[in-house]
Short mmCIF file of C-alpha atoms in Angstrom, two decimals:
data_model
loop_
_atom_site.label_atom_id
_atom_site.label_comp_id
_atom_site.label_asym_id
_atom_site.label_seq_id
_atom_site.Cartn_x
_atom_site.Cartn_y
_atom_site.Cartn_z
CA MET A 1 65.19 97.30 94.43
CA THR A 2 66.62 94.53 92.85
CA ASP A 3 67.67 93.98 96.93
CA GLN A 4 64.49 94.06 98.14
CA LEU A 5 63.59 91.56 95.79
CA GLU A 6 66.03 89.16 96.34
CA ALA A 7 65.33 89.78 100.26
CA LEU A 8 61.98 88.76 99.63
CA TYR A 9 62.96 85.55 97.16
CA ARG A 10 65.03 84.27 100.07
CA ALA A 11 62.85 84.68 101.97
CA ARG A 12 59.70 83.11 100.82
CA LEU A 13 60.92 80.93 97.73
CA PRO A 14 59.38 77.98 99.24
CA GLU A 15 55.54 79.41 99.42
CA PHE A 16 56.46 80.76 96.23
CA ARG A 17 57.67 77.82 94.21
CA ARG A 18 54.15 75.82 96.01
CA VAL A 19 51.90 78.22 95.05
CA ALA A 20 52.96 78.76 91.63
CA ALA A 21 53.67 74.80 91.49
CA ALA A 22 49.80 74.15 92.50
CA ILE A 23 48.98 76.80 90.46
CA ALA A 24 50.78 75.40 87.10
CA GLY A 25 50.07 71.89 87.68
CA ASP A 26 53.81 70.58 87.63
CA ARG A 27 56.80 71.14 90.20
CA GLU A 28 58.95 72.25 87.45
CA LEU A 29 56.88 74.59 85.58
CA GLY A 30 56.08 75.90 89.33
CA CYS A 31 59.50 76.25 89.69
CA ASP A 32 60.40 77.72 86.64
CA ALA A 33 57.44 80.33 86.63
CA VAL A 34 58.83 81.78 89.82
CA GLN A 35 62.49 82.04 88.15
CA GLU A 36 60.36 84.07 85.09
CA ALA A 37 58.20 85.78 87.46
CA PHE A 38 61.15 87.38 89.41
CA ALA A 39 62.66 88.11 86.88
CA LYS A 40 60.17 90.30 85.32
CA ALA A 41 59.59 91.99 88.45
CA VAL A 42 63.40 93.18 88.12
CA ARG A 43 62.84 94.02 85.12
CA ASN A 44 60.03 95.78 86.08
CA ALA A 45 60.44 97.35 88.93
CA ARG A 46 60.09 101.03 88.14
CA SER A 47 56.39 99.91 87.49
CA PHE A 48 56.22 99.43 91.15
CA ARG A 49 54.64 102.43 92.53
CA GLY A 50 54.52 101.33 96.26
CA THR A 51 51.16 102.36 96.68
CA GLY A 52 51.26 98.97 97.61
CA SER A 53 53.60 95.78 99.37
CA LEU A 54 56.23 94.75 97.24
CA GLU A 55 55.43 91.20 98.81
CA ALA A 56 51.59 91.57 96.83
CA TRP A 57 53.17 92.98 94.03
CA VAL A 58 55.57 89.57 93.35
CA TRP A 59 52.46 87.61 94.38
CA ARG A 60 50.54 89.02 91.79
CA ILE A 61 53.59 88.38 89.32
CA VAL A 62 54.14 84.86 90.70
CA VAL A 63 50.49 83.91 90.30
CA ASN A 64 50.10 85.26 86.64
CA ALA A 65 53.14 83.49 85.29
CA ALA A 66 51.94 79.97 86.66
CA ARG A 67 48.68 80.71 84.93
CA ASP A 68 50.70 81.33 82.10
CA ALA A 69 53.14 77.77 82.77
CA ARG A 70 49.39 76.29 83.57
CA ARG A 71 48.21 76.78 79.77
CA ARG A 72 51.45 76.29 78.12
CA ARG A 73 51.56 73.17 79.94
CA PRO A 74 50.77 69.74 77.45
CA VAL A 75 48.08 68.22 77.79
CA LEU A 76 48.02 64.60 79.54
CA ALA A 77 45.06 62.40 79.79
CA GLU A 78 44.26 61.98 83.44
CA PRO A 79 42.09 59.91 85.66
CA SER A 80 38.55 61.82 85.82
CA ASP A 81 37.10 59.12 88.98
CA HIS A 82 38.23 59.61 91.96
CA GLY A 83 36.72 57.46 93.35
CA THR A 84 38.83 55.97 96.32
CA ASN A 85 38.90 52.28 95.90
CA GLY A 86 40.36 51.83 99.45
CA HIS A 87 42.72 54.68 99.11
CA THR A 88 43.77 57.46 100.14
CA PRO A 89 41.60 60.45 98.45
CA VAL A 90 42.58 63.10 96.55
CA LEU A 91 41.60 66.80 96.42
CA PRO A 92 38.67 67.50 93.83
CA LEU A 93 40.14 70.75 92.77
CA GLU A 94 38.37 70.18 88.98
CA LEU A 95 35.30 70.97 91.08
CA LEU A 96 36.68 74.05 91.82
CA THR A 97 37.10 77.76 89.98
CA GLU A 98 40.46 78.92 88.72
CA ARG A 99 39.63 82.00 91.17
CA GLN A 100 38.78 79.08 93.73
CA ARG A 101 41.94 77.05 93.66
CA GLU A 102 44.24 80.36 93.76
CA ILE A 103 42.86 81.53 96.56
CA VAL A 104 43.17 78.22 98.47
CA PHE A 105 46.59 77.56 97.52
CA LEU A 106 47.62 81.42 98.46
CA HIS A 107 45.95 80.44 102.08
CA TYR A 108 47.04 77.42 102.65
CA TYR A 109 50.61 76.99 101.10
CA ALA A 110 51.90 81.04 101.61
CA ASP A 111 50.08 81.57 104.98
CA LEU A 112 48.42 84.92 103.33
CA ASP A 113 46.12 85.93 105.30
CA TYR A 114 42.80 87.71 103.66
CA ALA A 115 44.00 91.10 102.96
CA ALA A 116 46.96 90.43 101.81
CA ILE A 117 45.31 87.60 99.01
CA ALA A 118 42.72 90.26 98.33
CA GLU A 119 45.77 92.69 97.19
CA ALA A 120 47.44 90.07 95.68
CA LEU A 121 44.52 89.04 92.94
CA ALA A 122 43.32 92.84 93.08
CA ILE A 123 40.04 91.62 94.50
CA SER A 124 38.18 92.66 98.05
CA PRO A 125 38.89 90.86 100.97
CA GLY A 126 35.21 90.45 101.63
CA THR A 127 35.60 88.37 97.94
CA VAL A 128 38.81 85.93 98.77
CA GLY A 129 36.78 85.28 102.69
CA ALA A 130 33.10 84.50 100.44
CA THR A 131 35.30 82.65 97.66
CA LEU A 132 37.56 80.36 99.97
CA THR A 133 34.10 79.97 102.78
CA ALA A 134 33.01 78.39 99.15
CA ALA A 135 35.31 76.70 98.13
CA ARG A 136 35.98 74.67 101.63
CA GLN A 137 32.10 73.88 101.08
CA THR A 138 32.71 71.92 98.07
CA LEU A 139 35.30 70.31 98.83
CA ARG A 140 34.47 69.31 102.37
CA GLY A 141 31.00 67.85 100.29
CA ALA A 142 32.71 66.26 97.78
CA LEU A 143 35.03 64.40 100.50
CA GLN A 144 32.11 63.30 102.43
CA GLU A 145 30.78 61.74 99.23
CA VAL A 146 33.75 60.26 98.65
CA GLN A 147 34.11 58.94 101.44
CA THR A 148 30.61 57.40 102.98
CA MET B 1 41.38 68.67 103.87
CA ILE B 2 44.80 70.51 105.40
CA GLU B 3 46.60 66.75 104.94
CA LEU B 4 45.00 66.17 101.50
CA LEU B 5 46.25 69.82 100.44
CA ASP B 6 49.98 68.53 102.04
CA GLU B 7 50.07 65.33 100.33
CA LEU B 8 48.96 67.64 96.37
CA VAL B 9 52.04 69.53 96.83
CA PRO B 10 54.51 68.33 99.03
CA PRO B 11 56.64 71.36 100.31
CA PHE B 12 59.46 72.57 98.46
CA ALA B 13 63.45 72.80 100.14
CA GLY B 14 66.55 74.76 98.40
CA ASP B 15 68.05 78.28 98.03
CA GLY B 16 66.72 78.35 94.65
CA ASP B 17 68.89 80.59 92.40
CA TRP B 18 69.16 84.48 92.03
CA ASN B 19 71.82 84.43 89.80
CA ASP B 20 69.23 82.63 87.35
CA VAL B 21 66.54 85.53 88.05
CA LEU B 22 69.02 88.14 86.96
CA ARG B 23 70.12 86.15 83.80
CA ARG B 24 66.77 86.37 82.44
CA ALA B 25 66.06 89.85 83.27
CA GLY B 26 69.12 90.53 81.64
CA ARG B 27 71.40 91.79 84.27
CA ARG B 28 74.64 90.96 84.83
CA SER B 29 75.42 87.77 86.87
CA ARG B 30 77.01 88.27 89.88
CA ARG B 31 79.09 84.94 88.76
CA PRO B 32 82.23 86.41 87.82
CA VAL B 33 82.59 88.02 91.31
CA LEU B 34 82.00 84.67 93.33
CA LEU B 35 84.16 82.99 90.59
CA ALA B 36 87.19 85.73 91.63
CA ALA B 37 86.22 85.92 95.10
CA ALA B 38 86.74 81.85 95.42
CA VAL B 39 89.97 82.24 93.36
CA PHE B 40 91.07 84.52 95.92
CA ALA B 41 89.16 82.28 98.37
CA VAL B 42 91.50 79.50 97.30
CA ALA B 43 94.81 81.39 97.09
CA ALA B 44 94.03 82.85 100.87
CA VAL B 45 93.92 79.44 102.43
CA VAL B 46 97.42 78.63 100.71
CA VAL B 47 98.95 81.94 101.99
CA GLY B 48 96.85 81.16 105.67
CA PRO B 49 94.21 78.82 107.36
CA ALA B 50 92.98 81.68 109.23
CA LEU B 51 92.13 84.16 106.59
CA GLY B 52 91.05 81.01 104.58
CA VAL B 53 88.75 79.47 106.74
CA LEU B 54 86.90 83.05 106.77
CA LEU B 55 86.74 83.23 103.14
CA THR B 56 85.41 79.83 102.15
CA ARG B 57 82.52 80.04 104.75
CA HIS B 58 79.58 79.28 103.34
CA THR B 59 76.88 80.36 105.21
CA VAL B 60 75.33 83.62 105.37
CA PRO B 61 73.28 84.67 108.51
CA GLN B 62 69.74 84.81 107.00
CA LEU B 63 66.22 85.52 108.84
CA PRO B 64 65.20 82.71 110.88
CA LYS B 65 62.51 80.38 109.58
CA GLU B 66 60.74 81.37 112.75
CA ALA B 67 60.40 85.05 111.51
CA ASP B 68 56.91 86.01 110.31
CA LYS B 69 57.85 86.65 106.70
CA LYS B 70 54.66 88.02 105.85
CA ASN B 71 55.40 91.06 108.17
CA ILE B 72 59.47 91.81 107.20
CA VAL B 73 60.99 95.39 107.84
CA VAL B 74 64.20 96.30 106.06
CA ILE B 75 67.07 99.10 106.50
CA MET B 76 68.47 99.94 103.03
CA GLN B 77 71.76 101.96 102.57
CA PRO B 78 70.50 105.16 100.89
CA LEU B 79 74.39 104.89 98.87
CA THR B 80 74.39 101.24 97.55
CA GLY B 81 70.94 100.19 98.37
CA ARG B 82 71.86 97.12 100.36
CA ILE B 83 70.07 95.52 102.71
CA VAL B 84 71.57 95.77 106.09
CA VAL B 85 68.74 94.76 108.38
CA GLN B 86 66.08 92.93 108.43
CA ALA B 87 63.59 92.30 110.87
CA ALA B 88 59.68 90.36 111.25
CA PRO B 89 57.70 89.43 114.46
CA TRP B 90 58.45 86.06 115.98
CA LYS B 91 56.04 83.89 114.85
CA GLY B 92 54.17 82.34 118.10
CA HIS B 93 55.86 85.07 120.73
CA ASP B 94 56.36 88.47 121.95
CA GLY B 95 59.68 88.95 120.19
CA ILE B 96 61.30 89.73 117.24
CA CYS B 97 63.78 87.91 114.38
CA TYR B 98 65.99 89.86 113.01
CA VAL B 99 69.47 89.65 110.69
CA LEU B 100 72.53 92.47 110.93
CA LEU B 101 74.37 92.90 108.53
CA PHE B 102 74.08 89.59 107.30
CA LYS B 103 76.91 88.93 110.26
CA ARG B 104 74.11 88.13 112.93
CA ALA B 105 70.16 86.43 112.66
CA ALA B 106 68.35 85.12 115.59
CA CYS B 107 64.73 85.60 117.84
CA VAL B 108 64.94 87.38 120.65
CA PRO B 109 62.07 87.45 123.41
CA ARG B 110 60.75 91.22 124.12
CA THR B 111 62.04 92.70 127.20
CA ALA B 112 61.48 96.46 128.45
CA ARG B 113 65.06 97.25 128.13
CA GLY B 114 66.49 94.55 125.76
CA THR B 115 68.83 95.79 123.66
CA GLU B 116 71.91 94.40 121.62
CA VAL B 117 75.03 95.64 119.81
CA VAL B 118 77.20 94.00 117.34
CA THR B 119 80.50 95.37 116.55
CA PRO B 120 82.36 96.13 114.40
CA PRO B 121 80.35 97.41 112.17
CA ILE B 122 78.63 98.79 114.88
CA ALA B 123 74.80 97.93 115.05
CA GLY B 124 72.12 96.15 117.32
CA TYR B 125 68.48 96.82 118.49
CA THR B 126 66.85 97.64 121.27
CA PHE B 127 63.34 97.40 122.55
CA ASP B 128 64.01 100.41 124.87
CA SER B 129 60.76 102.63 123.55
CA ARG B 130 63.00 106.07 124.86
CA VAL B 131 65.45 105.50 122.56
CA VAL B 132 65.53 108.62 119.25
CA ALA B 133 68.47 108.83 118.85
CA GLY B 134 72.77 107.33 119.18
CA THR B 135 76.41 108.44 118.76
CA ALA B 136 79.34 106.48 118.87
CA VAL B 137 82.54 107.86 119.68
CA THR B 138 86.07 106.53 117.98
CA PHE B 139 89.17 105.57 119.79
CA SER B 140 90.20 109.81 118.64
CA GLY B 141 87.29 110.78 120.65
CA LYS B 142 85.23 111.84 117.33
CA HIS B 143 81.44 111.77 117.73
CA VAL B 144 79.22 110.24 114.79
CA PRO B 145 75.70 110.09 115.33
CA LEU B 146 74.07 106.97 114.35
CA GLN B 147 71.28 106.44 112.29
CA VAL B 148 68.44 105.20 114.09
CA VAL B 149 65.44 103.37 113.27
CA HIS B 150 62.04 102.77 114.82
CA PHE B 151 59.11 100.30 113.46
CA PRO B 152 55.92 100.77 114.90
CA LYS B 153 54.72 97.19 114.02
CA LEU B 154 57.64 95.72 115.39
CA ASN B 155 57.88 97.85 117.98
CA VAL B 156 61.37 97.78 118.24
CA THR B 157 64.23 99.53 117.36
CA PHE B 158 67.70 99.53 114.61
CA PHE B 159 70.47 101.46 115.16
CA LEU B 160 73.59 101.23 113.36
CA ARG B 161 76.23 103.52 111.45
CA LYS B 162 75.56 105.56 108.37
CA GLY B 163 77.86 105.13 105.48
CA ARG B 164 81.29 105.26 105.61
CA LEU B 165 82.12 105.68 109.16
CA PRO B 166 85.27 104.41 110.87
CA ALA B 167 84.12 100.62 112.03
CA PHE B 168 85.95 100.63 115.17
CA PHE B 169 83.57 102.50 118.40
CA ALA B 170 85.23 103.10 122.03
CA ARG B 171 81.84 103.41 123.06
CA ALA B 172 77.75 104.04 121.96
CA THR B 173 75.38 106.26 123.56
CA LEU B 174 71.72 105.95 123.19
CA THR B 175 69.65 108.90 124.40
CA ASP B 176 65.94 109.59 124.31
CA ALA B 177 64.44 112.68 122.78
CA SER B 178 65.37 115.19 125.59
CA GLY B 179 68.41 113.77 124.74
CA LYS B 180 69.35 112.15 128.20
CA VAL B 181 71.19 108.92 128.13
CA VAL B 182 69.15 105.86 128.43
CA ALA B 183 72.21 103.52 127.97
CA ARG B 184 76.13 103.33 127.67
CA TYR B 185 77.87 100.96 125.65
CA THR B 186 82.03 100.46 125.87
CA PHE B 187 83.95 98.48 123.52
CA LYS B 188 86.70 96.27 123.46
CA HIS B 189 88.20 95.49 120.59
#
């Protein structure tokens, strides 16, 4: 099992790090969360029952580790105004729920399909699709408001 | 929106640190083994340049980045648990990407009878769906069965030596369900 985890780590590390960084809100915290998550997976390998895919099981651990990292992150003052002032707009992710953000990150950064995201987050594929559609609508609407 | 997501968290590069994972997990790190190997490699460079080149080679073939890594399949050695084959669909192509024994990695298009054999040790793949078994023959004439694993999702069959069989073979055959030979290979070592 450790070899399988190592193969997964080597094969998908950039995607794990990117999603974890997005959830944690910090690149270093994201990288650290991935290391912690894989360490936890190695320690708890026996609890993997083999009913789903190993990758989905690891994604769930990584997402949880990134959530924990985000909660422990020092709170910094952030600009609340996303007006462009002629600059490139930024994504108003604070308009999304935590679940919507996670699904957006897993879909775009890790290229996971609905079934894989559903398995990783322990929800139904239908919920993934509906949540992703709602998130896209929210973001597109906000971007149009900013750009007009 | 995708462009903005790309800007939000730019892609990561790098191979990571698996030994750090093992340390955090409370497992023994492989670093001492690597250190010993490095010391031995340095000694080998002094002893023989050719051996030195072999031992200090850093790059181990990995699954190509064109592989669809969401659909990886693996073959593990039962005794050691070591992964000896990784394969996945080739993104945007009708074919597969694979790593054989961490010795050879490539992406190859699917052809009806496409087969490749790597020796030593003997291992390979075939797209020929008739293949269900394989046998290798040592130079002394001993026949040894090969491990043959078909992956329906990729529609490819991998074959490799079982456990600790002799590494050098004179020839090998792949057979169908009725025992009929569908491919034959002769090796010169």
